[in-house]
Each structure stands twice: as C-alpha cells, then as structure tokens.
Amino acid sequence: MNYAISIKGLTKKFDDFTAVDNLSFDIPKGKIFGFLGPNGSGKSTTIRMICGVLKPTFGEGKVLGYDLIKDTEKIKQNIGYMSQKFSLYEDLTVEENLEFYGNIYMLPKKLLEKRKIELIEMANLKGKEKNLAGTLSGGWKQRLALGCSLIHNPSLLILDEPTAGVDPVSRREFWHTITELVKGGITVLVTTHYMDEASICDIIGFIYNSKLITINTPENLYKEHNTKNLEEVFINYVKRFSNRQIISSFNDLKVSD
Ligand SMILES: Nc1ncnc2c1ncn2[C@@H]1O[C@H](COP(=O)(O)OP(=O)(O)O)[C@@H](O)[C@H]1O
Ligand SMILES: [Mg+2]
C-alpha cells in the first residue's frame, strides 16, 4: 500500500533521555491521523522527525515515499506545516504573508496569484487582504496560518496543536476546512488536546511517556473499551501502563462540549 507516512522504530534521544521511543506506524493517504498524548509525551519531537528537520537517533521511515533520513529536502518541499504559534509575520498584511510563504517555495508569480485567491477564499479572508496579520483575531490568524501552510499545494499537512487557544466557533470552522481538504485528497497529521476534534479523525495514535500505546480507529477504540468517551479510553490505557500520574497527565487533555 502507498502510505503517506510510514515509520519503523523511530527513536529520538536527547543525551540519555529518550523523547520518542521506538515508534512505528503507517498512515494511508487521504486520512486524518490524530496524534494524541499529554504534554511532553513526544508528539512534537516525532513531528519534527517526520518533517525532516530533526534526525532520528534510530529508526527509519518514508514520508510521501521519500526517505526520512536521505530525502529531507524533498519532504520539506512536499509537506505543509502549521504550529500552535502560527508563525505569521504580524507586520505584514494577509496578502503579504501568503506571498512570503509562496516565495519561500519559489512559486512562479502566476501560480502564486492563483493560490492567493484560492486560499483567501478557503480561509474566508476576503476583504481582509490588506489587513496586517497582527491586527487579526485568533480565529482569523489561525486560518491565515493554515492558508500559508498550504500555499505550495502540499499533499501532506502537519498540524501541531493548530486549535490551541482558539474559540469554539473558529475551531469548528477550522475542522470543517480540514475535512474539506481531506475530501480533496490531502493527508493530515494533527495533534490536539480536544477530544471532540480527536473523534473526527480516521485514525488515532496515542503516545504516552515517549511510547506509542495504541493506534486505531475511534470506532474500534470505542468498541474495545465499551465507551463513547475517548478520554475514558485513554485513561484506561494509562492505567494499564502506569498506576501513577493519571490525574496530572490528563490535566491537559481537555474535553470540550
Ligand atoms: N531539543 C531538545 N532537547 C532536550 N529535550 C527535548 C528537546 N526537545 C524536546 N525535548 C523533551 O522531549 C520531551 C518530549 O517533548 P515534545 O516532543 O515537545 O512533547 P509534546 O509535543 O508531546 O508536548 C519533553 O520532555 C521535552 O522536554
Ligand atoms: Mg508539542
């Protein structure tokens, strides 16, 4: 099968601390993969390795068919990445931010103009083209950041806590956009602490203390644990793997209505 992401034994050590321990998974193209876990469990470190910006200590993998160790430039050119921090230039306008990212990917002028129009529409930013990014509210900034991450038409989109600190209405709109993108064939890897968002994903991976504890569809997890509540599923797993830290580890796994 042609996977968007396929990793085997991926491990990252910082001195003698293992931040990511022997992770293996395959994500088929065109799916939404929700990568969940408490703060500090190793999600962003895994993502950095998948994006080709951090060299694994051990392990191997392919992203969009490119080798994680050897083809990092190709990987970077073909994925879109957006983080919680939104990496926008606050003193550039909406349009200028899109142009800036388009220039990084060296899009020809004509194509950049076309993408700008498409993405302003997708992000519902019409009429705000000339506004400075710094003056936009959280939900608008989030949509602009998403637009910037898509400027080069990537086939894999990686979102690291894209909805943290964003209001519920904007979160809902954001997820609507994500599901529309997936219908268009893109693959998405997303981390979130919101269980309502996790339940939208096609596949959920749960990482705890640097190890992948489970990877399955939400439906199979519900069935296996006899509950419709994902938080309960993960508490069950944590209980199984450790008798401590359940409350403190799950403080940041919010359930929203
Ligand atoms: N560059 C680094 N040097 C040392 N430790 C790091 C580095 N990056 C991350 N870590 C540690 O690795 C662990 C996992 O971090 P991270 O992947 O950011 O977790 P998450 O994204 O799940 O919150 C944390 O304990 C963090 O402090
Ligand atoms: Mg993180």
Coordinates of C-alpha atoms and ligand atoms in Angstrom, one line a residue:
M1 CA 0.0 0.0 0.0
N2 CA 1.1 3.5 -0.7
Y3 CA 1.3 5.3 2.7
A4 CA 1.6 9.0 3.3
I5 CA 3.7 8.3 6.4
S6 CA 5.4 5.0 7.2
I7 CA 7.8 4.9 10.2
K8 CA 9.6 2.0 11.8
G9 CA 11.3 2.0 15.1
L10 CA 11.6 5.8 15.1
T11 CA 13.6 6.9 18.2
K12 CA 15.0 10.2 19.4
K13 CA 17.3 10.6 22.3
F14 CA 18.5 13.9 23.8
D15 CA 21.6 12.8 25.7
D16 CA 20.3 9.9 27.8
F17 CA 16.7 11.0 27.8
T18 CA 14.5 9.1 25.2
A19 CA 11.9 11.6 24.0
V20 CA 10.5 9.3 21.3
D21 CA 10.8 5.5 21.9
N22 CA 10.6 3.0 19.0
L23 CA 7.6 4.4 17.2
S24 CA 6.2 2.5 14.3
F25 CA 3.0 3.3 12.3
D26 CA 1.6 3.5 8.8
I27 CA -0.8 6.2 7.7
P28 CA -2.7 5.7 4.5
K29 CA -3.0 8.6 2.1
G30 CA -6.2 10.7 2.3
K31 CA -6.8 10.1 6.0
I32 CA -6.8 12.3 9.1
F33 CA -4.4 10.9 11.7
G34 CA -4.9 12.3 15.2
F35 CA -1.8 12.1 17.3
L36 CA -2.7 12.5 20.9
G37 CA -0.9 12.4 24.2
P38 CA -0.2 14.5 27.3
N39 CA 2.2 17.4 27.2
G40 CA 5.8 16.2 27.0
S41 CA 4.9 12.8 25.6
G42 CA 6.9 13.2 22.4
K43 CA 4.4 14.4 19.8
S44 CA 6.3 17.5 18.5
T45 CA 9.6 15.6 18.5
T46 CA 8.0 12.9 16.4
I47 CA 6.6 15.5 14.1
R48 CA 10.0 17.2 13.7
M49 CA 11.5 13.9 12.6
I50 CA 8.6 13.3 10.2
C51 CA 9.1 16.8 8.7
G52 CA 12.8 16.0 8.1
V53 CA 14.1 18.8 10.4
L54 CA 15.3 16.5 13.2
K55 CA 17.5 13.5 12.6
P56 CA 16.3 10.3 14.4
T57 CA 18.7 8.6 16.7
F58 CA 17.4 5.2 15.4
G59 CA 14.7 4.0 13.1
E60 CA 13.7 4.7 9.6
G61 CA 10.7 5.8 7.6
K62 CA 9.2 7.2 4.5
V63 CA 7.1 10.4 4.1
L64 CA 5.2 10.6 0.8
G65 CA 7.6 7.9 -0.5
Y66 CA 10.7 10.0 0.5
D67 CA 13.3 8.6 2.8
L68 CA 13.2 10.3 6.2
I69 CA 17.0 10.4 6.5
K70 CA 18.2 10.9 2.9
D71 CA 15.4 12.9 1.2
T72 CA 14.7 15.6 3.8
E73 CA 14.7 18.4 1.3
K74 CA 12.1 16.6 -0.8
I75 CA 10.0 16.0 2.3
K76 CA 10.1 19.7 3.3
Q77 CA 9.0 20.8 -0.2
N78 CA 6.0 18.5 -0.2
I79 CA 4.5 18.9 3.2
G80 CA 2.7 21.8 4.8
Y81 CA 3.3 22.5 8.5
M82 CA 1.5 24.7 10.9
S83 CA 2.1 25.0 14.6
Q84 CA 0.2 26.5 17.6
K85 CA 2.4 29.6 17.3
F86 CA 1.0 30.2 13.8
S87 CA 4.4 31.6 12.5
L88 CA 2.9 34.6 10.8
Y89 CA 4.6 37.9 10.2
E90 CA 2.5 40.3 12.2
D91 CA 3.7 43.4 10.5
L92 CA 2.9 42.0 7.0
T93 CA -0.6 42.0 5.6
V94 CA -2.7 38.9 4.9
E95 CA -1.7 39.0 1.3
E96 CA 2.0 39.7 2.0
N97 CA 2.1 36.7 4.4
L98 CA 0.8 34.4 1.7
E99 CA 3.3 36.0 -0.8
F100 CA 6.1 35.5 1.7
Y101 CA 5.4 31.8 2.0
G102 CA 4.9 31.4 -1.7
N103 CA 8.3 32.9 -2.3
I104 CA 9.9 30.5 0.1
Y105 CA 8.6 27.7 -2.0
M106 CA 9.6 29.6 -5.2
L107 CA 6.2 29.5 -6.7
P108 CA 6.1 31.2 -10.1
K109 CA 4.3 34.6 -10.0
K110 CA 1.2 33.4 -11.9
L111 CA 0.7 30.3 -9.7
L112 CA 1.2 32.4 -6.6
E113 CA -1.5 34.8 -7.6
K114 CA -3.9 31.9 -8.3
R115 CA -3.1 30.2 -4.9
K116 CA -3.5 33.5 -3.1
I117 CA -7.0 33.9 -4.5
E118 CA -7.9 30.3 -3.7
L119 CA -6.5 30.4 -0.2
I120 CA -8.1 33.7 0.7
E121 CA -11.4 32.2 -0.3
M122 CA -10.7 28.9 1.6
A123 CA -9.7 30.8 4.7
N124 CA -12.7 33.1 4.4
L125 CA -10.3 36.1 4.4
K126 CA -12.0 38.1 1.6
G127 CA -12.0 41.8 2.4
K128 CA -9.1 41.4 4.8
E129 CA -6.3 41.1 2.2
K130 CA -4.8 44.4 3.2
N131 CA -5.1 44.0 7.0
L132 CA -2.0 43.5 9.0
A133 CA -1.8 39.9 10.3
G134 CA -1.0 41.3 13.8
T135 CA -4.4 43.0 13.9
L136 CA -6.4 39.8 13.2
S137 CA -8.2 38.0 16.0
G138 CA -7.2 34.4 16.9
G139 CA -9.5 32.6 14.6
W140 CA -8.5 34.7 11.6
K141 CA -4.8 34.3 12.3
Q142 CA -5.3 30.6 12.5
R143 CA -7.0 30.5 9.1
L144 CA -4.3 32.7 7.6
A145 CA -1.6 30.4 9.0
L146 CA -3.4 27.4 7.5
G147 CA -3.5 29.2 4.2
C148 CA 0.2 29.9 4.4
S149 CA 1.0 26.3 5.1
L150 CA -1.0 25.2 2.0
I151 CA 0.4 27.8 -0.4
H152 CA 2.6 25.2 -2.3
N153 CA -0.3 22.7 -2.5
P154 CA 1.3 20.0 -0.2
S155 CA -0.1 16.5 -0.2
L156 CA 0.6 16.1 3.5
L157 CA -0.5 18.7 6.0
I158 CA 1.0 18.5 9.5
L159 CA -0.8 20.5 12.2
D160 CA 0.8 20.7 15.7
E161 CA -1.9 21.9 18.1
P162 CA -3.5 24.2 15.5
T163 CA -6.5 25.0 17.6
A164 CA -4.9 25.6 21.0
G165 CA -6.3 28.8 22.4
V166 CA -8.8 29.3 19.6
D167 CA -12.5 30.0 20.3
P168 CA -15.0 27.1 19.7
V169 CA -16.7 28.6 16.7
S170 CA -13.3 29.1 14.9
R171 CA -12.3 25.6 15.9
R172 CA -15.4 24.2 14.3
E173 CA -14.9 26.2 11.1
F174 CA -11.2 25.1 11.1
W175 CA -12.2 21.4 11.3
H176 CA -14.7 21.9 8.5
T177 CA -12.0 23.2 6.3
I178 CA -9.7 20.3 7.3
T179 CA -12.3 17.7 6.4
E180 CA -12.9 19.5 3.0
L181 CA -9.2 19.4 2.3
V182 CA -9.1 15.7 3.0
K183 CA -12.0 15.1 0.6
G184 CA -9.7 16.7 -2.0
G185 CA -7.1 14.0 -1.3
I186 CA -4.7 15.6 1.2
T187 CA -3.5 13.6 4.2
V188 CA -3.5 15.3 7.6
L189 CA -1.5 14.6 10.8
V190 CA -2.9 16.7 13.6
T191 CA -2.2 16.9 17.3
T192 CA -4.9 18.1 19.7
H193 CA -5.9 18.0 23.3
Y194 CA -9.6 18.3 22.4
M195 CA -11.5 15.0 22.4
D196 CA -14.3 16.3 20.1
E197 CA -11.6 17.0 17.5
A198 CA -9.9 13.7 18.0
S199 CA -13.2 11.8 17.4
I200 CA -13.3 13.4 13.9
C201 CA -10.0 11.7 12.9
D202 CA -10.0 8.5 10.9
I203 CA -7.1 7.0 12.9
I204 CA -5.9 7.9 16.4
G205 CA -2.5 7.2 17.8
F206 CA -1.9 7.7 21.5
I207 CA 1.6 8.4 22.8
Y208 CA 2.4 8.3 26.4
N209 CA 5.8 8.6 28.1
S210 CA 7.5 8.6 24.6
K211 CA 5.9 5.3 23.6
L212 CA 3.0 4.6 21.2
I213 CA 0.4 2.9 23.3
T214 CA -2.3 2.4 20.7
I215 CA -3.2 3.2 17.1
N216 CA -6.7 2.5 15.9
T217 CA -9.9 4.0 14.5
P218 CA -12.1 5.8 17.0
E219 CA -14.9 3.2 16.3
N220 CA -12.6 0.3 17.3
L221 CA -11.4 2.1 20.4
Y222 CA -15.0 2.8 21.5
K223 CA -15.9 -0.9 20.9
E224 CA -12.8 -2.2 22.6
H225 CA -13.3 -0.1 25.7
N226 CA -17.1 -0.2 25.7
T227 CA -17.5 3.6 25.9
K228 CA -18.1 6.5 23.5
N229 CA -15.8 8.7 25.5
L230 CA -12.2 9.0 24.2
E231 CA -10.9 10.4 27.4
E232 CA -12.1 7.3 29.2
V233 CA -10.3 5.2 26.6
F234 CA -7.0 6.9 27.2
I235 CA -7.4 6.8 31.0
N236 CA -7.9 3.1 30.6
Y237 CA -4.6 2.8 28.6
V238 CA -2.7 4.9 31.1
K239 CA -4.0 2.8 34.0
R240 CA -2.8 -0.2 32.1
F241 CA 0.7 1.2 31.5
S242 CA 1.3 3.1 34.8
N243 CA -0.5 3.3 38.1
R244 CA 0.7 6.8 38.7
Q245 CA 0.3 10.2 37.1
I246 CA -3.1 9.7 35.7
I247 CA -4.6 12.9 37.0
S248 CA -1.6 15.1 36.4
S249 CA -1.0 13.6 32.9
F250 CA -4.6 14.2 31.9
N251 CA -4.9 17.7 33.2
D252 CA -4.2 19.0 29.7
L253 CA -6.5 16.5 27.9
K254 CA -9.5 18.8 27.9
V255 CA -12.9 17.6 26.9
S256 CA -14.9 20.3 25.3
D257 CA -18.6 20.4 24.6
Ligands
LIG1 N1 15.8 19.8 21.8 C1 15.5 19.2 23.0 N2 16.5 18.9 23.9 C2 16.2 18.2 25.0 N3 14.9 17.8 25.4 C3 14.0 18.0 24.5 C4 14.2 18.7 23.2 N4 13.0 18.8 22.6 C5 12.1 18.1 23.3 N5 12.7 17.7 24.5 C6 12.0 16.9 25.5 O1 11.3 15.8 25.0 C7 10.1 15.5 25.6 C8 9.0 15.5 24.6 O2 8.8 16.8 24.1 P1 7.8 17.1 22.9 O3 8.0 16.2 21.8 O4 7.8 18.6 22.7 O5 6.4 16.7 23.6 P2 4.9 17.1 23.2 O6 4.9 17.7 21.9 O7 4.1 15.8 23.3 O8 4.4 18.0 24.3 C9 9.9 16.6 26.6 O9 10.3 16.1 27.9 C10 10.8 17.7 26.2 O10 11.3 18.5 27.3
MG2 MG 4.2 19.6 21.3

